[in-house]
Tab-separated table of C-alpha atoms in Angstrom:
chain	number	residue	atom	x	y	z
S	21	UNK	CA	-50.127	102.830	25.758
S	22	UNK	CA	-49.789	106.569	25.770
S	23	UNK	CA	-46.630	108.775	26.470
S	24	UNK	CA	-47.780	112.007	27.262
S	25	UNK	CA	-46.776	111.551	30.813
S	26	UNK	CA	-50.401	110.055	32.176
S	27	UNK	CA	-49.520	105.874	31.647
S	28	UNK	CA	-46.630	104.951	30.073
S	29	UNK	CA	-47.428	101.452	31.702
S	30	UNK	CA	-51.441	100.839	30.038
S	31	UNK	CA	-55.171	102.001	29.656
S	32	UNK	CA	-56.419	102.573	33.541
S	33	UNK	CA	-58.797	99.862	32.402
S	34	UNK	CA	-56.311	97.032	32.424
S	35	UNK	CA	-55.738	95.858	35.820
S	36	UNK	CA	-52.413	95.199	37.616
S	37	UNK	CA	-51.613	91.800	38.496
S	38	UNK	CA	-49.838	91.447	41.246
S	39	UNK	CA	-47.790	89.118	44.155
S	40	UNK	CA	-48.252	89.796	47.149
S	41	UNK	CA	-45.759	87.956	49.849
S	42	UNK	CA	-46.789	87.942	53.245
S	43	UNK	CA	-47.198	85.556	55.895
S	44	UNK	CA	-51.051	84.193	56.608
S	45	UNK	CA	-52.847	82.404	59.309
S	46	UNK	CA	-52.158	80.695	61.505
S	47	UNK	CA	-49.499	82.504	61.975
S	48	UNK	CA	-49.771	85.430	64.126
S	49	UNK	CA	-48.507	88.751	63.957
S	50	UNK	CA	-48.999	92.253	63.194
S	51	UNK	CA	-48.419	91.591	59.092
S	52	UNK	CA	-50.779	89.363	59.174
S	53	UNK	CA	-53.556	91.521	60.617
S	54	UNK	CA	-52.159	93.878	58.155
S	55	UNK	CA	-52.817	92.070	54.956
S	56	UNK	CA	-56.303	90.505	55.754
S	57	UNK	CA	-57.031	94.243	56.398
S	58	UNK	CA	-55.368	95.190	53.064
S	59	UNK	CA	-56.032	92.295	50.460
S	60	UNK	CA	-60.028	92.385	49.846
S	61	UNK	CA	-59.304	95.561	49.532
S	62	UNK	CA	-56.281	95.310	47.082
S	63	UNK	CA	-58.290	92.420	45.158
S	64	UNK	CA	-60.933	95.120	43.823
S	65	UNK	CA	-58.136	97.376	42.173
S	66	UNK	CA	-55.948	94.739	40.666
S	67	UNK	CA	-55.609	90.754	40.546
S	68	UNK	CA	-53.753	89.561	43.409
S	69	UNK	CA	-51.875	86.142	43.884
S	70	UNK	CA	-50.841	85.836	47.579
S	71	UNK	CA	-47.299	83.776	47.770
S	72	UNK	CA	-46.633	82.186	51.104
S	73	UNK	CA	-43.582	79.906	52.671
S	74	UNK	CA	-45.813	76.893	54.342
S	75	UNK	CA	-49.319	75.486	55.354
S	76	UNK	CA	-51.976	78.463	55.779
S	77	UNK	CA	-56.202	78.554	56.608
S	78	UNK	CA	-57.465	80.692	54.354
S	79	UNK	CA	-59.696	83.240	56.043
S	80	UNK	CA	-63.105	83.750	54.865
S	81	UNK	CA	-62.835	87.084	53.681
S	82	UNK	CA	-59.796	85.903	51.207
S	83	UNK	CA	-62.015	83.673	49.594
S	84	UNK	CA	-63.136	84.125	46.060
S	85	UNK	CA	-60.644	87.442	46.190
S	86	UNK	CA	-57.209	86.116	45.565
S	87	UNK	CA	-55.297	83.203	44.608
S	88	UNK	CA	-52.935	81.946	46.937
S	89	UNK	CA	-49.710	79.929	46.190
S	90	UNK	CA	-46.637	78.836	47.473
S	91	UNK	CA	-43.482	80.730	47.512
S	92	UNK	CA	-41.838	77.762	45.690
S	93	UNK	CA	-43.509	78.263	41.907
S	94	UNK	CA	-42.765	82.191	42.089
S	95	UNK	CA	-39.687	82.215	40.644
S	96	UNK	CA	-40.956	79.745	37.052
S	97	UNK	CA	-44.447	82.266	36.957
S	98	UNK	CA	-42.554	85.609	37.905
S	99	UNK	CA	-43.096	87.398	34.435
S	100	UNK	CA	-46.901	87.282	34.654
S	101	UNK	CA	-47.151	89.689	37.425
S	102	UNK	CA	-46.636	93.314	36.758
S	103	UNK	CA	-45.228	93.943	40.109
S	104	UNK	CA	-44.437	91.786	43.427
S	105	UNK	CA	-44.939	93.771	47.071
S	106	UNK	CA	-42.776	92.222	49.824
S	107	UNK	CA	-44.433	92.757	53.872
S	108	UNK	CA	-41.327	93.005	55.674
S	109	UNK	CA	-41.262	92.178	59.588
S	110	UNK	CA	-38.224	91.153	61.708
S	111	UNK	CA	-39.818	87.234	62.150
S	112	UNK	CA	-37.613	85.291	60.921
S	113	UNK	CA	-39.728	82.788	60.726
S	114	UNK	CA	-42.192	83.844	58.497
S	115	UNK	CA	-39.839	86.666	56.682
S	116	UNK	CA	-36.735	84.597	55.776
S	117	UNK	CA	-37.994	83.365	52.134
S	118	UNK	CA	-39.870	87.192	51.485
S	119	UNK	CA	-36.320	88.313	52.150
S	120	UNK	CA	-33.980	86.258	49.878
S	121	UNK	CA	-37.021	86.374	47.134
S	122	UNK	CA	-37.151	90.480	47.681
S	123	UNK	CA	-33.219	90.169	47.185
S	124	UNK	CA	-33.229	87.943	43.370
S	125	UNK	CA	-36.466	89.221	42.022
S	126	UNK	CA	-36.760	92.923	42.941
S	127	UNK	CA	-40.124	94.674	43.678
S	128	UNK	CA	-41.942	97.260	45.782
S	129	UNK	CA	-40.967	96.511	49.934
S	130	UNK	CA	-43.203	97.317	52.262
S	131	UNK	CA	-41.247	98.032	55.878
S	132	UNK	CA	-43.103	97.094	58.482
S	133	UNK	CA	-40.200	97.628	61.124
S	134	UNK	CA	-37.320	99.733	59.310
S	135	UNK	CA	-34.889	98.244	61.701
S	136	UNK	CA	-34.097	94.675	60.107
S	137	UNK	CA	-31.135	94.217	62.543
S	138	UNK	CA	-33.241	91.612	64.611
S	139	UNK	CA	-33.957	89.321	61.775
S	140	UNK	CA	-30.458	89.807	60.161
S	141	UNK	CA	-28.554	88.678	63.530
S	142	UNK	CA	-31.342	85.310	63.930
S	143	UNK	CA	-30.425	84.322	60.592
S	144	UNK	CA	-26.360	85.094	61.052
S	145	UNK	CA	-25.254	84.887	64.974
S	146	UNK	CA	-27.986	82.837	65.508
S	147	UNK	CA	-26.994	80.034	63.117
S	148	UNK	CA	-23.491	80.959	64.360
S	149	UNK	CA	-22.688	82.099	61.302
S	150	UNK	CA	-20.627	85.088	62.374
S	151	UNK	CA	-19.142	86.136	58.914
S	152	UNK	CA	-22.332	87.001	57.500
S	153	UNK	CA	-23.433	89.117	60.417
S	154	UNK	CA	-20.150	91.095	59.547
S	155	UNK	CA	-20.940	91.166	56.096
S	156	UNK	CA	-24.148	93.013	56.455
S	157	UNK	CA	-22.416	95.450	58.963
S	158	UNK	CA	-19.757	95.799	56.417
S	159	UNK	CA	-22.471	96.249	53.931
S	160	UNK	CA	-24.247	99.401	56.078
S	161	UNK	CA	-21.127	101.183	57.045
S	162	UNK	CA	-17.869	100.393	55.305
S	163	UNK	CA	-14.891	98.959	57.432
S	164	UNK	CA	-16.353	100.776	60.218
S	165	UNK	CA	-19.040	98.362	60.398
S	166	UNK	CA	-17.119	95.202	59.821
S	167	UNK	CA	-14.594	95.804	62.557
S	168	UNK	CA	-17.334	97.210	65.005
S	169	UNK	CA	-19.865	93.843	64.275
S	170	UNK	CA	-16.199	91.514	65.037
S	171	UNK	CA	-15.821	93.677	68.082
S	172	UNK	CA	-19.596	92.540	69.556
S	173	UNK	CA	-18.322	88.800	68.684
S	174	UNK	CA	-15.475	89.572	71.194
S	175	UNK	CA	-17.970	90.765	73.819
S	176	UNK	CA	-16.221	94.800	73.075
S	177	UNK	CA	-19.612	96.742	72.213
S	178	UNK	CA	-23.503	95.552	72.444
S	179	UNK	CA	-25.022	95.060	69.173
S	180	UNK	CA	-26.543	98.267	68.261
S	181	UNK	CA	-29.906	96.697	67.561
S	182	UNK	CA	-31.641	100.520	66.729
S	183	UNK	CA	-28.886	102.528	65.951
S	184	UNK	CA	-27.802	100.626	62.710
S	185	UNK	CA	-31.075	99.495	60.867
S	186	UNK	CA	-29.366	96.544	58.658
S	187	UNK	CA	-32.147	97.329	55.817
S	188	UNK	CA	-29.694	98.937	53.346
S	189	UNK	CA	-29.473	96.025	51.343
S	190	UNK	CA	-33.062	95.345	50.769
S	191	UNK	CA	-33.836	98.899	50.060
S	192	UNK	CA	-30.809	98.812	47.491
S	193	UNK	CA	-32.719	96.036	45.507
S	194	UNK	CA	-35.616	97.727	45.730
S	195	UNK	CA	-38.017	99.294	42.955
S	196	UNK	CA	-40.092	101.080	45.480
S	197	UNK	CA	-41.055	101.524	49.348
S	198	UNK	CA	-43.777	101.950	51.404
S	199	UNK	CA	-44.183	102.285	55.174
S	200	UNK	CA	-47.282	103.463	57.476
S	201	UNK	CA	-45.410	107.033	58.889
S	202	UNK	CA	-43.971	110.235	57.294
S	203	UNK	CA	-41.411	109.293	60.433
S	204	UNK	CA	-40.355	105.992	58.420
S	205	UNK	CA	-40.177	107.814	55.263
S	206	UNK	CA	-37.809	110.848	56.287
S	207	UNK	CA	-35.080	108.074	57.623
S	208	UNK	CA	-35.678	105.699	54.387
S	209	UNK	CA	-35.063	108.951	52.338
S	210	UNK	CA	-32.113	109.932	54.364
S	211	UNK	CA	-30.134	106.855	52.953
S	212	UNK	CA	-31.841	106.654	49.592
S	213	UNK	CA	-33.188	109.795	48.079
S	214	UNK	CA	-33.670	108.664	44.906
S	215	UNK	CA	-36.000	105.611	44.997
S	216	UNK	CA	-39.898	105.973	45.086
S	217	UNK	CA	-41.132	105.424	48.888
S	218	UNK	CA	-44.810	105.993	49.387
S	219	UNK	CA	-46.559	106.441	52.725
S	220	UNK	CA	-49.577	104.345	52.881
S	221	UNK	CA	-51.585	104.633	55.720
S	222	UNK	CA	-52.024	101.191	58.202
S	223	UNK	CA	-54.973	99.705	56.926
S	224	UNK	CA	-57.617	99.318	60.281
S	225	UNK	CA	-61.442	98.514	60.161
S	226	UNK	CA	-63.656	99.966	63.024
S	227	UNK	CA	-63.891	97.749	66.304
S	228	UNK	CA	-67.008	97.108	67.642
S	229	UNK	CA	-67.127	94.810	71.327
S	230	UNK	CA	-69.044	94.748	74.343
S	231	UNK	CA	-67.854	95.406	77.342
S	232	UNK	CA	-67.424	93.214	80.203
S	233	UNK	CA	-67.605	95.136	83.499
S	234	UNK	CA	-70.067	93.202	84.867
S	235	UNK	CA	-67.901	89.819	84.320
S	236	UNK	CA	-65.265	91.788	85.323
S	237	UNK	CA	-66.281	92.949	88.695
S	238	UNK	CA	-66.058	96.769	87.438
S	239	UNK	CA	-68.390	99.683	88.267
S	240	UNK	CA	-70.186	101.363	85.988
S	241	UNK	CA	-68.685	104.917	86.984
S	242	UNK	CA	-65.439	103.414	87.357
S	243	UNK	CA	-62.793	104.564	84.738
S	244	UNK	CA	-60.804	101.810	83.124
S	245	UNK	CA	-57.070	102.726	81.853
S	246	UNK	CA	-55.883	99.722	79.446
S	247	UNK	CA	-52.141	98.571	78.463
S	248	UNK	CA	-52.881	96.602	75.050
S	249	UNK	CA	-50.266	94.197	73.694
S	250	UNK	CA	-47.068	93.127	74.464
S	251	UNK	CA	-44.557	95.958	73.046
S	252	UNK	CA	-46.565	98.420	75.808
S	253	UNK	CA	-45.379	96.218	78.525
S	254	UNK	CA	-41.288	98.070	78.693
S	255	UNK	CA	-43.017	101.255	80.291
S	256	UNK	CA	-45.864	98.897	82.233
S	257	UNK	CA	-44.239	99.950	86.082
S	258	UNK	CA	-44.181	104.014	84.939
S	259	UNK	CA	-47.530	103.152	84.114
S	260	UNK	CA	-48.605	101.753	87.482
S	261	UNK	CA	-46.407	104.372	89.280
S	262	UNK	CA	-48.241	106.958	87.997
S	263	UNK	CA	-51.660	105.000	88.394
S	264	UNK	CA	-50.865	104.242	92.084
S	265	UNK	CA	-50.564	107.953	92.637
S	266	UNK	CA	-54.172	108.755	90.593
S	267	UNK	CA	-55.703	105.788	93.167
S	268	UNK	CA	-54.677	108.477	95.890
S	269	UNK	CA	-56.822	111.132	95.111
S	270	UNK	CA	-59.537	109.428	92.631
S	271	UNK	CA	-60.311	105.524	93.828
S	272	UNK	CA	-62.922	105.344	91.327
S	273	UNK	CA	-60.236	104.243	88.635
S	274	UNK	CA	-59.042	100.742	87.805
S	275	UNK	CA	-56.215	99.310	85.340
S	276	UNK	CA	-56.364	96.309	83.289
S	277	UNK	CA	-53.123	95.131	81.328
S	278	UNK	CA	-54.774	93.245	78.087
S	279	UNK	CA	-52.811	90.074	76.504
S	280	UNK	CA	-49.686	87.834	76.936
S	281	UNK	CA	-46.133	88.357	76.105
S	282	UNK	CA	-42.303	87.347	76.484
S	283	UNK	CA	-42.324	88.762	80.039
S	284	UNK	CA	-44.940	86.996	81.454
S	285	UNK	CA	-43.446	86.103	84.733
S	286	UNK	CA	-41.586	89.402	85.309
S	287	UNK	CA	-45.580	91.277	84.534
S	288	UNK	CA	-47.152	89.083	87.221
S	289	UNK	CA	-44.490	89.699	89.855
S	290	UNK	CA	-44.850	93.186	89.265
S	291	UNK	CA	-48.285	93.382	89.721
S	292	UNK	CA	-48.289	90.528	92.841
S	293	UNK	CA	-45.775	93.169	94.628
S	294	UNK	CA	-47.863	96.287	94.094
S	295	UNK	CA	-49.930	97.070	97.231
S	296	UNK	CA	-52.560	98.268	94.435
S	297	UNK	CA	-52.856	94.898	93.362
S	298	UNK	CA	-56.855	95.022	93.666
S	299	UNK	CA	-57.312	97.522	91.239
S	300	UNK	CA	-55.284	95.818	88.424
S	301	UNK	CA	-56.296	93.000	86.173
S	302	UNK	CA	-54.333	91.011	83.667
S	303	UNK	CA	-56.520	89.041	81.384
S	304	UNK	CA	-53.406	86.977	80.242
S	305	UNK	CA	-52.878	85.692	76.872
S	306	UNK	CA	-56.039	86.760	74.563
S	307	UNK	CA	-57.367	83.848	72.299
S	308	UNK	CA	-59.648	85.585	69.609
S	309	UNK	CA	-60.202	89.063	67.920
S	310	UNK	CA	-63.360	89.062	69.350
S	311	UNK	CA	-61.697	89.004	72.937
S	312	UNK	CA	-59.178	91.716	72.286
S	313	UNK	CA	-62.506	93.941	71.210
S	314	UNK	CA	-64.553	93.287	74.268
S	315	UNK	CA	-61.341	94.250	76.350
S	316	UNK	CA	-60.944	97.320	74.567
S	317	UNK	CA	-64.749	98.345	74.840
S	318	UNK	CA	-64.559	97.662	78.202
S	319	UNK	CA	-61.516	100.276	78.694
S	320	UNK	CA	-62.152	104.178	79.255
S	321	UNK	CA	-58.488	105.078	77.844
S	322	UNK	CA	-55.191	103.138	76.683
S	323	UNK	CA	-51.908	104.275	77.274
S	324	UNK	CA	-49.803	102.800	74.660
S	325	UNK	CA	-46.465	103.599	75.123
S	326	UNK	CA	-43.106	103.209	73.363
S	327	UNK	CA	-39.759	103.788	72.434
S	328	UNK	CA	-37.276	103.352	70.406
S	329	UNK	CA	-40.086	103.230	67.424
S	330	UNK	CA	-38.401	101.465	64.616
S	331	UNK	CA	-40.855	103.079	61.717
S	332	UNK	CA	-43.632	100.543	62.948
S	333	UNK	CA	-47.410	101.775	63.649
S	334	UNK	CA	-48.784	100.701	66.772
S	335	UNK	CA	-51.632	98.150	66.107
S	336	UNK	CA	-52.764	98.399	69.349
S	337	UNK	CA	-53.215	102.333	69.283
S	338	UNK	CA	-54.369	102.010	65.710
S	339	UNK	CA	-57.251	99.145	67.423
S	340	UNK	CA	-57.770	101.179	70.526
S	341	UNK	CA	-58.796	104.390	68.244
S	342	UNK	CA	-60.760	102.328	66.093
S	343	UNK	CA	-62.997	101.385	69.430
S	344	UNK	CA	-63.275	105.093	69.825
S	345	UNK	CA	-60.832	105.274	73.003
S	346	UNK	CA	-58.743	108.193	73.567
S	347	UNK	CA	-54.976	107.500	73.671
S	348	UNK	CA	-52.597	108.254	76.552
S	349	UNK	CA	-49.012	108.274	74.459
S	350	UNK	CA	-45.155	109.025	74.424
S	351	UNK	CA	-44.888	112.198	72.315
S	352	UNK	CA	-42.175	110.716	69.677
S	353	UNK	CA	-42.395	109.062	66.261
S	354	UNK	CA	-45.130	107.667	64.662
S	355	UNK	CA	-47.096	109.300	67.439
S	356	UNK	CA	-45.967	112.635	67.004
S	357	UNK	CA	-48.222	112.486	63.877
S	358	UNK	CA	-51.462	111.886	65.971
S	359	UNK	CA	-53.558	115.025	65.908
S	360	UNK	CA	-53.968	116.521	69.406
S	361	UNK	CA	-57.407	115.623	69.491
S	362	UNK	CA	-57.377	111.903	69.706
S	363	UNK	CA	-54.428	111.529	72.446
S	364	UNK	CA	-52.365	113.079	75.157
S	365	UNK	CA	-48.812	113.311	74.406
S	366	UNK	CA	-46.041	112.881	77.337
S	367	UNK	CA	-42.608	113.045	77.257
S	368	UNK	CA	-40.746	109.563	78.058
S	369	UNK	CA	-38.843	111.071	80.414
S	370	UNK	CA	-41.633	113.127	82.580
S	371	UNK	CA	-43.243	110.865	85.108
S	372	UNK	CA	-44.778	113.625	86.086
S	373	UNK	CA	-46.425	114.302	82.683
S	374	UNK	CA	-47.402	110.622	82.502
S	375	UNK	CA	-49.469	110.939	85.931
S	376	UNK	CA	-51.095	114.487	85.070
S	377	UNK	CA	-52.292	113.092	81.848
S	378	UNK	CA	-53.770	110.227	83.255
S	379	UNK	CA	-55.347	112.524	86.246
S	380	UNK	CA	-57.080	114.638	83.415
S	381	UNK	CA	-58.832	111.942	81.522
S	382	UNK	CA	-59.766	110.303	84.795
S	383	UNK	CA	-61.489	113.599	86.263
S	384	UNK	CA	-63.545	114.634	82.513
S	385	UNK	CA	-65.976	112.454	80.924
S	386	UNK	CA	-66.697	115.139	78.392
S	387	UNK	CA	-62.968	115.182	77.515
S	388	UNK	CA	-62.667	111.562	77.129
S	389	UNK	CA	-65.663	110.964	75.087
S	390	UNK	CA	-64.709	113.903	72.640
S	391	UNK	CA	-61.633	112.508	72.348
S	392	UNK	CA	-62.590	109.126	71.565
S	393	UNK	CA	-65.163	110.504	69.204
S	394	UNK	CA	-62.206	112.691	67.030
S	395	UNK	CA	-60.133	108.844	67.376
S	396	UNK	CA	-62.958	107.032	65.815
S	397	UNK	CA	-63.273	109.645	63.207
S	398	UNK	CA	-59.559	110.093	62.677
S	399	UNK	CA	-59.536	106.529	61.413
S	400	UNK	CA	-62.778	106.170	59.230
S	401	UNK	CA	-61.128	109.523	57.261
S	402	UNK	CA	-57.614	108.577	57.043
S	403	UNK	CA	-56.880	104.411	58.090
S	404	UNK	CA	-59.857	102.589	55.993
S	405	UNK	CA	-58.830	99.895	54.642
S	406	UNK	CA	-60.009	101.054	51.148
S	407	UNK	CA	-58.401	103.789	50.671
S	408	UNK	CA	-55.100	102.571	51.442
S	409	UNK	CA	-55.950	99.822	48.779
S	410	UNK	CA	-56.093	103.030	46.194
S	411	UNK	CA	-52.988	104.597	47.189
S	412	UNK	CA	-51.202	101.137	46.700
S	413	UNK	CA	-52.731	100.914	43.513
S	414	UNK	CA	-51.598	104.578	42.408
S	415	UNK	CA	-48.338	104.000	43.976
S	416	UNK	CA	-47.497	100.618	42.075
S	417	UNK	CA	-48.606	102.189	38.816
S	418	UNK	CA	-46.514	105.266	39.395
S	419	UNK	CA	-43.396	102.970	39.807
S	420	UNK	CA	-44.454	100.967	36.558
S	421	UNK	CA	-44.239	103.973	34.354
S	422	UNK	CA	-41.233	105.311	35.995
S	423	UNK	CA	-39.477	102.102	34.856
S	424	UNK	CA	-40.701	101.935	31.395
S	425	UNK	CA	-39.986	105.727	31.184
S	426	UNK	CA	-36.248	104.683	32.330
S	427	UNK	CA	-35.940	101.992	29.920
């Protein structure tokens, strides 16, 4: 132990041991992708016990790395682990016990949405449970809140499902935060100055695929713009507006709309009405990782765009830059930190901006291979999954001594 300021917590020899809550396969979401990115990683700076809330399959590269246990014996074990690190999503799902355990035994959170309000309405309103929901309004912003969440009961006011984040509880508890975006952190720090929040890049491995053209029915010469996931599907007909007009006066262009989602039978309407129906594909739900990288290998650009951004980080941009594709995106949020060099920024509002962005990647090779050459190169120096592992590490050890330093 030393206390000259260096670490109050122990010798940088002695390794943190840690518990780390976050859903696992099968389950499927973003977190998920997020911690098999992070935890081999994690497991060579510190001991790491992974908690979960029900039945998982242990991917291969877990193996031999970390110990994995149910959420259930956390609470009789707690005081071996020198800190616990929540992965927060809105799922309820597969977030409900990492929330009330985040709540009792406080640790470091990482947000992966900073907006909570969708999980705290499923697990109020949607168990009819009404009081609650007012509780946590009441909890955010005084009486204000509480009359204002009794006045969407009545059918007065829409819930304000972005404007009022419903994470101010959580963050209360909290000994720390991280999220992926100096975006997330100035609003975190907004409400709570004073606790440690961290910025720790989102972990993301290069992605190698082949392309299928051939299978496909695509040229060679033909350029390929790509929508990737579900969450790029709200801006999917300002998309094809604009691509409709670049058919006009370059033919040599195609679109392909990559993976499932909620809207399913609204996507496929929209694209069975568009008299540039030949020109679009939509591969439908995507089954494997291998899939989603032949898809994006097989693209020339991907237009991945958003908002609101509640203080996520887009995995499909963070995938299609990874595959060394330039990035066609709305010029807010998380995005806004993109260097200049990997995307083209537009303003949500300018169709027009939209269409001349996509008509300048469609009409220069050079510019498009550059581009996806700086995207490539932006993530091996900044998103590797390694060096976010060290910047947890430091992180968690800089809260530690903070703590015994209070004490």
């Amino acid at each position: 132990m030393t206390t000259n300021g260096d670490l109050v917590f122990s010798s940088k020899n002695r390794p943190l041991n840690l518990a780390f809550f976050s859903p696992l396969p099968p389950a499927k979401t973003g977190i998920v992708d997020y911690s098999l990115e992070l935890l081999p990683y994690l497991a060579e700076q510190a001991q790491v016990t992974v908690f979960i809330t029900g039945p998982t399959i242990v991917p291969a590269q877990l193996i031999g790395s970390v110990n994995i246990l149910s959420t259930r014996v956390y609470p009789e074990r707690r005081w071996q682990y020198d800190m616990s690190l929540y992965q927060m999503g809105n799922d309820g799902q597969n977030h409900e016990a990492i929330y009330r355990l985040a709540l009792k035994y406080p640790g470091i959170v990482v947000f992966h949405d900073l907006t909570l309000h969708q999980f705290i309405a499923d697990a109020t309103i949607g168990q009819n449970d009404h009081a609650s929901y007012a509780q946590e309004f009441g909890y955010a912003s005084g009486s204000k809140g509480y009359d204002q969440a009794w006045d969407i009961r009545l059918g007065l006011e829409q819930k304000p499902e972005y404007e009022l984040m419903l994470n101010n509880r959580l963050m209360d508890r909290s000994l720390g935060l991280i999220v992926h975006s100096e975006f997330a952190a100035r609003k975190l720090r907004n409400y709570r100055s004073d606790r440690p929040i961290q910025v720790v890049p989102k972990p993301q491995s290069f992605v190698k695929g082949r392309s299928r053209r051939v299978k496909l029915g695509i040229e060679p010469k033909t350029v390929v713009f790509a929508s990737v996931g579900g969450e790029s599907r709200q801006f999917l007909d300002k998309a094809l507006a604009a691509f409709s007009r670049l058919l006009k006066v370059n033919p040599d262009v195609f679109y392909l709309i990559v993976g499932g989602g909620p809207s399913e039978f609204k996507l496929n309407r929209l694209i069975h009405r568009n008299p540039i129906r030949k020109a679009i594909k939509h591969t439908g739900h995507i089954d494997s990782q291998q899939d989603f990288s032949d898809l994006l290998a097989t693209s020339d650009v991907v237009l991945d765009l958003r908002d609101p951004i509640h203080g996520e980080t887009s995995g499909s941009a963070m995938g299609a830059m990874a595959a060394g594709k330039p990035l066609i995106v709305f010029d807010y949020g998380w995005y806004k930190e993109l260097p200049d060099d990997v995307c083209l920024k537009v303003d949500p509002a300018d169709s027009e901006s939209l269409f001349q962005a996509m008509l300048t990647l469609a009409s220069d090779e050079e510019k498009r291979v550059t581009m996806g050459l700086a995207a490539r190169n932006y993530i091996g120096d900044r998103h590797q999954p390694r060096h976010s592992a060290k910047t947890y590490s430091s992180f968690i050890r800089a809260v530690i001594n903070n703590l015994a330093q209070a004490v």
